Amino acid sequence: MNLVELKKSIDSGELRNLYILTGQEFTILNAYIEKIVNASGAKRVKSDSVYQIYRNLDSRSLLSTGKTVYVVREDKEFLTAESLWKDIESKLKARQAVLILKYDSIDSRSKFSKHFDDYITVFERLSDVVLKKYVFKEVNLSPENVDDLIEICGSNYGRILLEIDKIKHVMHSYNLSANDSYKLCISANAIYKEPAGQLADLVDSILTRNYRTVYKRLEEARLRGDNELYLLSILHNNIKTLLQIQTFGNSDNKKLIQATGLSQYQINSCTKYINRYSCEELVTFMKYIKYCDESIKNGLFAADFAVDYLIVNVI
């Protein structure tokens, strides 16, 4: 069940008896749990176990009238409890009950995913284009500041809403415009920025062409299990920004922002890497990143080999 079908089910009032919600966009996922509960007009019952609910559905002590919505989060046992899968929905229907299951993630290759494919709705991370629309509805920030906020929050809608709440409080407390409030929050470090972390150290070694530390930091990244495709994405964004800055060749940041569309945050993040690579090398760097990214996704390269290949060819 895709998101459009889920919304149609709720809006029409034709609720199903079983919903399985999963995905990274937990803020919207939780909002849809509330929508289902409200649309049902039933009593909400929280439980840690689908098995316990399953047993109660057969219990004589359970009244046959009155609707109930069960909400169960992260019940890992149910993912492999195949004996319960066959008739769970029919039992829920007989008792006028709705069961909402919430999981952070579900393996799409699993038997569970294949069996309940028609009941699973995945809440993917929102694109930056969609996030911008949501931010503009909440607060009247400039496009540049909206881009900054989305980037700082890692395109996480839940985090963005929390930071917008801070901006609004500062606006009302100090009688400021949204943009002035945002600038004040940034300067006062009120907007949370995730620590640079060790993956950023590896990126720093690559972009500064630090031959002495790059492989040590790469080994640390592998021990942590960092995602190679995520590393390639970060490198691509930084290299693209560097290329824009270097080809513009003007120290006036205002003109640079106007000409390139870059944010001040992006410029500040890449300043120390300027001229570590020539423009020609940066173009070559981006081509290698694209080749490695496609090779991993097409199965031509193992992910760890692709990163080694990139580093050898660009540093």
Tab-separated table of C-alpha atoms in Angstrom:
chain	number	residue	atom	x	y	z
A	1	MET	CA	0.000	0.000	0.000
A	2	ASN	CA	1.585	3.261	-1.054
A	3	LEU	CA	1.074	6.565	0.731
A	4	VAL	CA	-1.623	7.733	-1.685
A	5	GLU	CA	-3.650	4.556	-1.067
A	6	LEU	CA	-3.181	4.932	2.689
A	7	LYS	CA	-4.420	8.529	2.601
A	8	LYS	CA	-7.405	7.510	0.464
A	9	SER	CA	-8.266	4.751	2.929
A	10	ILE	CA	-8.265	7.212	5.826
A	11	ASP	CA	-10.078	10.051	4.044
A	12	SER	CA	-12.822	7.759	2.773
A	13	GLY	CA	-13.367	6.214	6.202
A	14	GLU	CA	-12.953	2.763	4.676
A	15	LEU	CA	-10.297	1.637	7.113
A	16	ARG	CA	-8.528	-1.655	6.822
A	17	ASN	CA	-8.067	-3.898	9.828
A	18	LEU	CA	-4.286	-4.067	9.459
A	19	TYR	CA	-1.703	-1.373	8.731
A	20	ILE	CA	2.055	-1.871	8.757
A	21	LEU	CA	4.002	1.408	8.697
A	22	THR	CA	7.755	1.673	8.310
A	23	GLY	CA	10.433	4.092	7.140
A	24	GLN	CA	12.851	6.846	8.096
A	25	GLU	CA	10.389	9.735	8.023
A	26	PHE	CA	9.120	8.991	11.522
A	27	THR	CA	7.424	12.371	12.065
A	28	ILE	CA	4.966	11.888	9.211
A	29	LEU	CA	4.640	8.186	10.033
A	30	ASN	CA	3.549	9.030	13.583
A	31	ALA	CA	1.146	11.637	12.221
A	32	TYR	CA	-0.504	8.937	10.103
A	33	ILE	CA	-0.861	6.680	13.122
A	34	GLU	CA	-2.838	9.474	14.753
A	35	LYS	CA	-4.907	9.935	11.583
A	36	ILE	CA	-5.865	6.246	11.540
A	37	VAL	CA	-6.763	6.258	15.233
A	38	ASN	CA	-8.863	9.405	14.889
A	39	ALA	CA	-10.606	8.171	11.739
A	40	SER	CA	-11.551	4.912	13.449
A	41	GLY	CA	-13.236	6.669	16.359
A	42	ALA	CA	-12.160	3.709	18.455
A	43	LYS	CA	-10.404	3.247	21.768
A	44	ARG	CA	-6.617	3.075	21.443
A	45	VAL	CA	-4.812	0.220	23.170
A	46	LYS	CA	-1.027	0.032	23.215
A	47	SER	CA	0.707	-3.313	23.357
A	48	ASP	CA	4.241	-4.671	23.008
A	49	SER	CA	3.134	-7.972	21.502
A	50	VAL	CA	1.012	-8.925	18.514
A	51	TYR	CA	0.839	-12.444	19.950
A	52	GLN	CA	-0.917	-11.160	23.078
A	53	ILE	CA	-3.457	-9.308	20.932
A	54	TYR	CA	-3.921	-12.413	18.773
A	55	ARG	CA	-4.759	-14.494	21.857
A	56	ASN	CA	-7.175	-11.875	23.154
A	57	LEU	CA	-9.031	-11.836	19.830
A	58	ASP	CA	-10.100	-15.429	20.570
A	59	SER	CA	-10.852	-14.772	24.215
A	60	ARG	CA	-14.472	-15.056	25.321
A	61	SER	CA	-13.941	-12.288	27.836
A	62	LEU	CA	-13.453	-9.826	25.014
A	63	LEU	CA	-16.726	-8.071	24.225
A	64	SER	CA	-17.971	-8.613	20.698
A	65	THR	CA	-19.105	-4.997	20.396
A	66	GLY	CA	-17.058	-1.818	20.441
A	67	LYS	CA	-14.146	-0.953	18.218
A	68	THR	CA	-10.511	-1.065	19.295
A	69	VAL	CA	-7.315	0.194	17.692
A	70	TYR	CA	-4.168	-1.627	18.753
A	71	VAL	CA	-0.826	0.124	18.258
A	72	VAL	CA	2.292	-2.045	18.444
A	73	ARG	CA	5.793	-0.717	17.885
A	74	GLU	CA	8.855	-2.759	16.934
A	75	ASP	CA	7.526	-6.227	17.732
A	76	LYS	CA	10.426	-8.190	16.224
A	77	GLU	CA	8.941	-11.564	17.182
A	78	PHE	CA	5.956	-11.061	14.883
A	79	LEU	CA	8.328	-10.667	11.912
A	80	THR	CA	9.014	-14.410	12.083
A	81	ALA	CA	5.783	-15.676	13.720
A	82	GLU	CA	4.396	-17.206	10.518
A	83	SER	CA	1.707	-19.159	12.382
A	84	LEU	CA	-0.020	-15.847	13.234
A	85	TRP	CA	0.130	-14.327	9.759
A	86	LYS	CA	-2.518	-16.448	8.048
A	87	ASP	CA	-5.648	-15.322	9.896
A	88	ILE	CA	-4.613	-12.215	11.848
A	89	GLU	CA	-6.635	-9.906	9.627
A	90	SER	CA	-9.790	-12.062	9.666
A	91	LYS	CA	-9.682	-12.215	13.472
A	92	LEU	CA	-9.257	-8.440	13.667
A	93	LYS	CA	-12.198	-7.957	11.314
A	94	ALA	CA	-14.420	-10.255	13.349
A	95	ARG	CA	-13.743	-8.167	16.454
A	96	GLN	CA	-14.061	-4.801	14.679
A	97	ALA	CA	-10.442	-4.132	15.598
A	98	VAL	CA	-7.668	-2.303	13.798
A	99	LEU	CA	-4.021	-3.230	14.296
A	100	ILE	CA	-1.294	-0.701	13.481
A	101	LEU	CA	2.243	-2.062	13.403
A	102	LYS	CA	5.196	0.332	13.320
A	103	TYR	CA	8.754	-0.685	12.399
A	104	ASP	CA	11.851	1.420	11.803
A	105	SER	CA	12.720	-0.837	8.889
A	106	ILE	CA	11.565	-4.044	7.226
A	107	ASP	CA	13.749	-6.218	5.023
A	108	SER	CA	12.047	-6.137	1.626
A	109	ARG	CA	13.500	-9.586	0.865
A	110	SER	CA	11.954	-11.240	3.933
A	111	LYS	CA	8.979	-13.606	3.986
A	112	PHE	CA	7.170	-11.107	6.179
A	113	SER	CA	7.532	-8.334	3.604
A	114	LYS	CA	6.338	-10.559	0.780
A	115	HIS	CA	3.389	-11.922	2.769
A	116	PHE	CA	2.163	-8.497	3.940
A	117	ASP	CA	3.217	-6.487	0.896
A	118	ASP	CA	-0.287	-5.070	0.381
A	119	TYR	CA	-0.436	-3.830	3.990
A	120	ILE	CA	3.002	-2.177	4.239
A	121	THR	CA	3.422	1.568	3.729
A	122	VAL	CA	6.978	2.893	3.568
A	123	PHE	CA	7.597	6.480	4.642
A	124	GLU	CA	10.693	7.525	2.706
A	125	ARG	CA	12.707	10.609	3.562
A	126	LEU	CA	11.128	13.677	1.981
A	127	SER	CA	12.965	15.288	-0.910
A	128	ASP	CA	14.451	18.734	-0.345
A	129	VAL	CA	11.891	20.178	-2.779
A	130	VAL	CA	9.011	18.884	-0.646
A	131	LEU	CA	10.752	19.895	2.576
A	132	LYS	CA	11.087	23.466	1.302
A	133	LYS	CA	7.323	23.657	0.722
A	134	TYR	CA	6.663	22.434	4.258
A	135	VAL	CA	9.159	24.879	5.780
A	136	PHE	CA	7.655	27.839	3.882
A	137	LYS	CA	4.231	26.902	5.284
A	138	GLU	CA	5.603	26.987	8.827
A	139	VAL	CA	7.809	30.084	8.787
A	140	ASN	CA	8.583	32.937	6.384
A	141	LEU	CA	12.311	32.349	5.883
A	142	SER	CA	14.259	33.368	2.798
A	143	PRO	CA	15.018	30.572	0.296
A	144	GLU	CA	18.712	30.742	1.267
A	145	ASN	CA	17.951	30.270	4.950
A	146	VAL	CA	15.522	27.449	4.185
A	147	ASP	CA	18.272	25.668	2.259
A	148	ASP	CA	20.670	26.197	5.169
A	149	LEU	CA	18.171	24.865	7.695
A	150	ILE	CA	17.439	21.747	5.638
A	151	GLU	CA	21.152	21.072	5.195
A	152	ILE	CA	21.980	21.590	8.867
A	153	CYS	CA	19.154	19.232	9.845
A	154	GLY	CA	20.260	16.596	7.352
A	155	SER	CA	16.910	16.776	5.529
A	156	ASN	CA	15.244	15.303	8.617
A	157	TYR	CA	11.701	16.680	8.812
A	158	GLY	CA	11.339	15.989	12.527
A	159	ARG	CA	14.515	17.904	13.338
A	160	ILE	CA	13.470	20.736	11.040
A	161	LEU	CA	10.187	21.148	12.917
A	162	LEU	CA	12.015	21.286	16.250
A	163	GLU	CA	14.356	24.010	14.976
A	164	ILE	CA	11.452	25.966	13.461
A	165	ASP	CA	9.805	25.907	16.883
A	166	LYS	CA	12.935	27.564	18.331
A	167	ILE	CA	12.918	30.179	15.566
A	168	LYS	CA	9.272	31.004	16.254
A	169	HIS	CA	9.875	31.370	19.988
A	170	VAL	CA	12.755	33.770	19.371
A	171	MET	CA	10.598	35.740	16.905
A	172	HIS	CA	7.863	36.218	19.466
A	173	SER	CA	10.191	36.864	22.420
A	174	TYR	CA	12.312	39.503	20.675
A	175	ASN	CA	9.798	40.753	18.100
A	176	LEU	CA	12.043	39.779	15.195
A	177	SER	CA	11.399	38.760	11.621
A	178	ALA	CA	11.832	35.088	10.783
A	179	ASN	CA	15.161	35.683	9.044
A	180	ASP	CA	16.571	37.814	11.865
A	181	SER	CA	15.412	35.230	14.360
A	182	TYR	CA	17.131	32.502	12.342
A	183	LYS	CA	20.397	34.463	12.220
A	184	LEU	CA	20.246	35.018	15.976
A	185	CYS	CA	19.656	31.312	16.582
A	186	ILE	CA	22.612	30.414	14.376
A	187	SER	CA	24.976	32.909	16.015
A	188	ALA	CA	23.906	31.771	19.495
A	189	ASN	CA	24.344	28.083	18.515
A	190	ALA	CA	20.695	27.488	19.351
A	191	ILE	CA	20.220	25.537	16.112
A	192	TYR	CA	21.601	22.075	16.743
A	193	LYS	CA	24.380	20.947	14.412
A	194	GLU	CA	25.462	17.363	14.556
A	195	PRO	CA	29.096	16.874	15.589
A	196	ALA	CA	31.463	16.600	12.667
A	197	GLY	CA	32.072	12.972	13.548
A	198	GLN	CA	34.715	10.618	12.233
A	199	LEU	CA	33.338	10.280	8.719
A	200	ALA	CA	33.914	14.018	8.352
A	201	ASP	CA	37.546	13.363	9.366
A	202	LEU	CA	37.920	10.959	6.425
A	203	VAL	CA	36.365	13.506	4.069
A	204	ASP	CA	38.764	16.117	5.454
A	205	SER	CA	41.778	13.881	4.785
A	206	ILE	CA	40.680	13.293	1.202
A	207	LEU	CA	39.883	16.930	0.453
A	208	THR	CA	43.125	18.198	2.029
A	209	ARG	CA	45.103	15.456	0.223
A	210	ASN	CA	46.529	14.275	3.501
A	211	TYR	CA	48.351	11.133	2.442
A	212	ARG	CA	49.447	10.320	5.979
A	213	THR	CA	46.002	10.058	7.568
A	214	VAL	CA	43.594	9.120	4.798
A	215	TYR	CA	43.979	5.332	4.998
A	216	LYS	CA	43.992	5.313	8.782
A	217	ARG	CA	40.700	7.186	8.763
A	218	LEU	CA	39.348	4.962	5.996
A	219	GLU	CA	40.096	1.888	8.118
A	220	GLU	CA	38.330	3.503	11.088
A	221	ALA	CA	35.320	4.225	8.873
A	222	ARG	CA	35.171	0.577	7.821
A	223	LEU	CA	35.387	-0.636	11.404
A	224	ARG	CA	32.417	1.612	12.214
A	225	GLY	CA	30.518	0.315	9.208
A	226	ASP	CA	30.087	3.722	7.561
A	227	ASN	CA	28.112	3.680	4.324
A	228	GLU	CA	30.368	4.023	1.275
A	229	LEU	CA	27.619	5.507	-0.900
A	230	TYR	CA	27.008	8.150	1.761
A	231	LEU	CA	30.737	8.970	1.712
A	232	LEU	CA	30.623	9.361	-2.074
A	233	SER	CA	27.591	11.637	-1.751
A	234	ILE	CA	29.362	13.901	0.766
A	235	LEU	CA	32.471	14.059	-1.402
A	236	HIS	CA	30.407	14.870	-4.482
A	237	ASN	CA	28.619	17.763	-2.754
A	238	ASN	CA	31.876	19.219	-1.439
A	239	ILE	CA	33.725	18.854	-4.747
A	240	LYS	CA	30.839	20.459	-6.633
A	241	THR	CA	30.848	23.396	-4.209
A	242	LEU	CA	34.627	23.768	-4.454
A	243	LEU	CA	34.481	23.771	-8.240
A	244	GLN	CA	31.871	26.534	-8.229
A	245	ILE	CA	33.919	28.630	-5.801
A	246	GLN	CA	37.208	28.192	-7.646
A	247	THR	CA	35.833	28.796	-11.117
A	248	PHE	CA	34.056	31.939	-9.933
A	249	GLY	CA	37.375	33.321	-8.728
A	250	ASN	CA	36.024	36.263	-6.741
A	251	SER	CA	36.522	36.784	-3.009
A	252	ASP	CA	33.259	38.719	-2.685
A	253	ASN	CA	30.916	36.224	-1.006
A	254	LYS	CA	27.769	38.182	-1.824
A	255	LYS	CA	28.538	38.079	-5.544
A	256	LEU	CA	29.514	34.427	-5.244
A	257	ILE	CA	26.186	33.563	-3.584
A	258	GLN	CA	24.245	35.493	-6.224
A	259	ALA	CA	26.137	33.887	-9.096
A	260	THR	CA	26.204	30.288	-7.871
A	261	GLY	CA	23.192	29.942	-5.596
A	262	LEU	CA	25.430	28.539	-2.875
A	263	SER	CA	24.603	29.297	0.747
A	264	GLN	CA	27.005	30.946	3.156
A	265	TYR	CA	27.015	27.703	5.122
A	266	GLN	CA	28.223	25.739	2.080
A	267	ILE	CA	30.920	28.299	1.329
A	268	ASN	CA	32.188	28.335	4.904
A	269	SER	CA	32.283	24.522	5.000
A	270	CYS	CA	34.556	24.335	1.954
A	271	THR	CA	36.778	27.379	2.427
A	272	LYS	CA	39.775	25.476	3.813
A	273	TYR	CA	39.808	23.105	0.826
A	274	ILE	CA	40.091	25.826	-1.825
A	275	ASN	CA	42.972	25.262	-4.280
A	276	ARG	CA	43.955	21.908	-2.792
A	277	TYR	CA	42.887	20.577	-6.192
A	278	SER	CA	42.965	22.429	-9.490
A	279	CYS	CA	39.676	22.954	-11.338
A	280	GLU	CA	40.690	20.290	-13.847
A	281	GLU	CA	41.368	17.846	-10.999
A	282	LEU	CA	38.000	18.634	-9.414
A	283	VAL	CA	36.224	17.826	-12.689
A	284	THR	CA	38.118	14.536	-12.872
A	285	PHE	CA	37.289	13.889	-9.207
A	286	MET	CA	33.553	14.243	-9.921
A	287	LYS	CA	33.805	11.869	-12.874
A	288	TYR	CA	35.482	9.246	-10.686
A	289	ILE	CA	32.822	9.667	-7.993
A	290	LYS	CA	30.061	9.163	-10.557
A	291	TYR	CA	31.822	6.110	-11.989
A	292	CYS	CA	32.335	4.557	-8.535
A	293	ASP	CA	28.751	5.284	-7.491
A	294	GLU	CA	27.330	3.660	-10.629
A	295	SER	CA	29.746	0.726	-10.345
A	296	ILE	CA	28.602	-0.041	-6.790
A	297	LYS	CA	24.915	0.176	-7.711
A	298	ASN	CA	25.410	-1.962	-10.837
A	299	GLY	CA	27.444	-4.578	-8.972
A	300	LEU	CA	30.624	-3.947	-10.945
A	301	PHE	CA	32.610	-2.917	-7.840
A	302	ALA	CA	32.350	-3.962	-4.235
A	303	ALA	CA	31.697	-0.828	-2.185
A	304	ASP	CA	34.997	-0.986	-0.264
A	305	PHE	CA	36.987	-1.516	-3.471
A	306	ALA	CA	35.276	1.460	-5.123
A	307	VAL	CA	36.392	3.820	-2.335
A	308	ASP	CA	39.976	2.519	-2.555
A	309	TYR	CA	39.852	2.972	-6.323
A	310	LEU	CA	38.624	6.544	-5.955
A	311	ILE	CA	41.259	7.531	-3.417
A	312	VAL	CA	44.139	6.065	-5.419
A	313	ASN	CA	43.057	7.896	-8.556
A	314	VAL	CA	42.298	11.327	-7.103
A	315	ILE	CA	44.811	11.876	-4.322
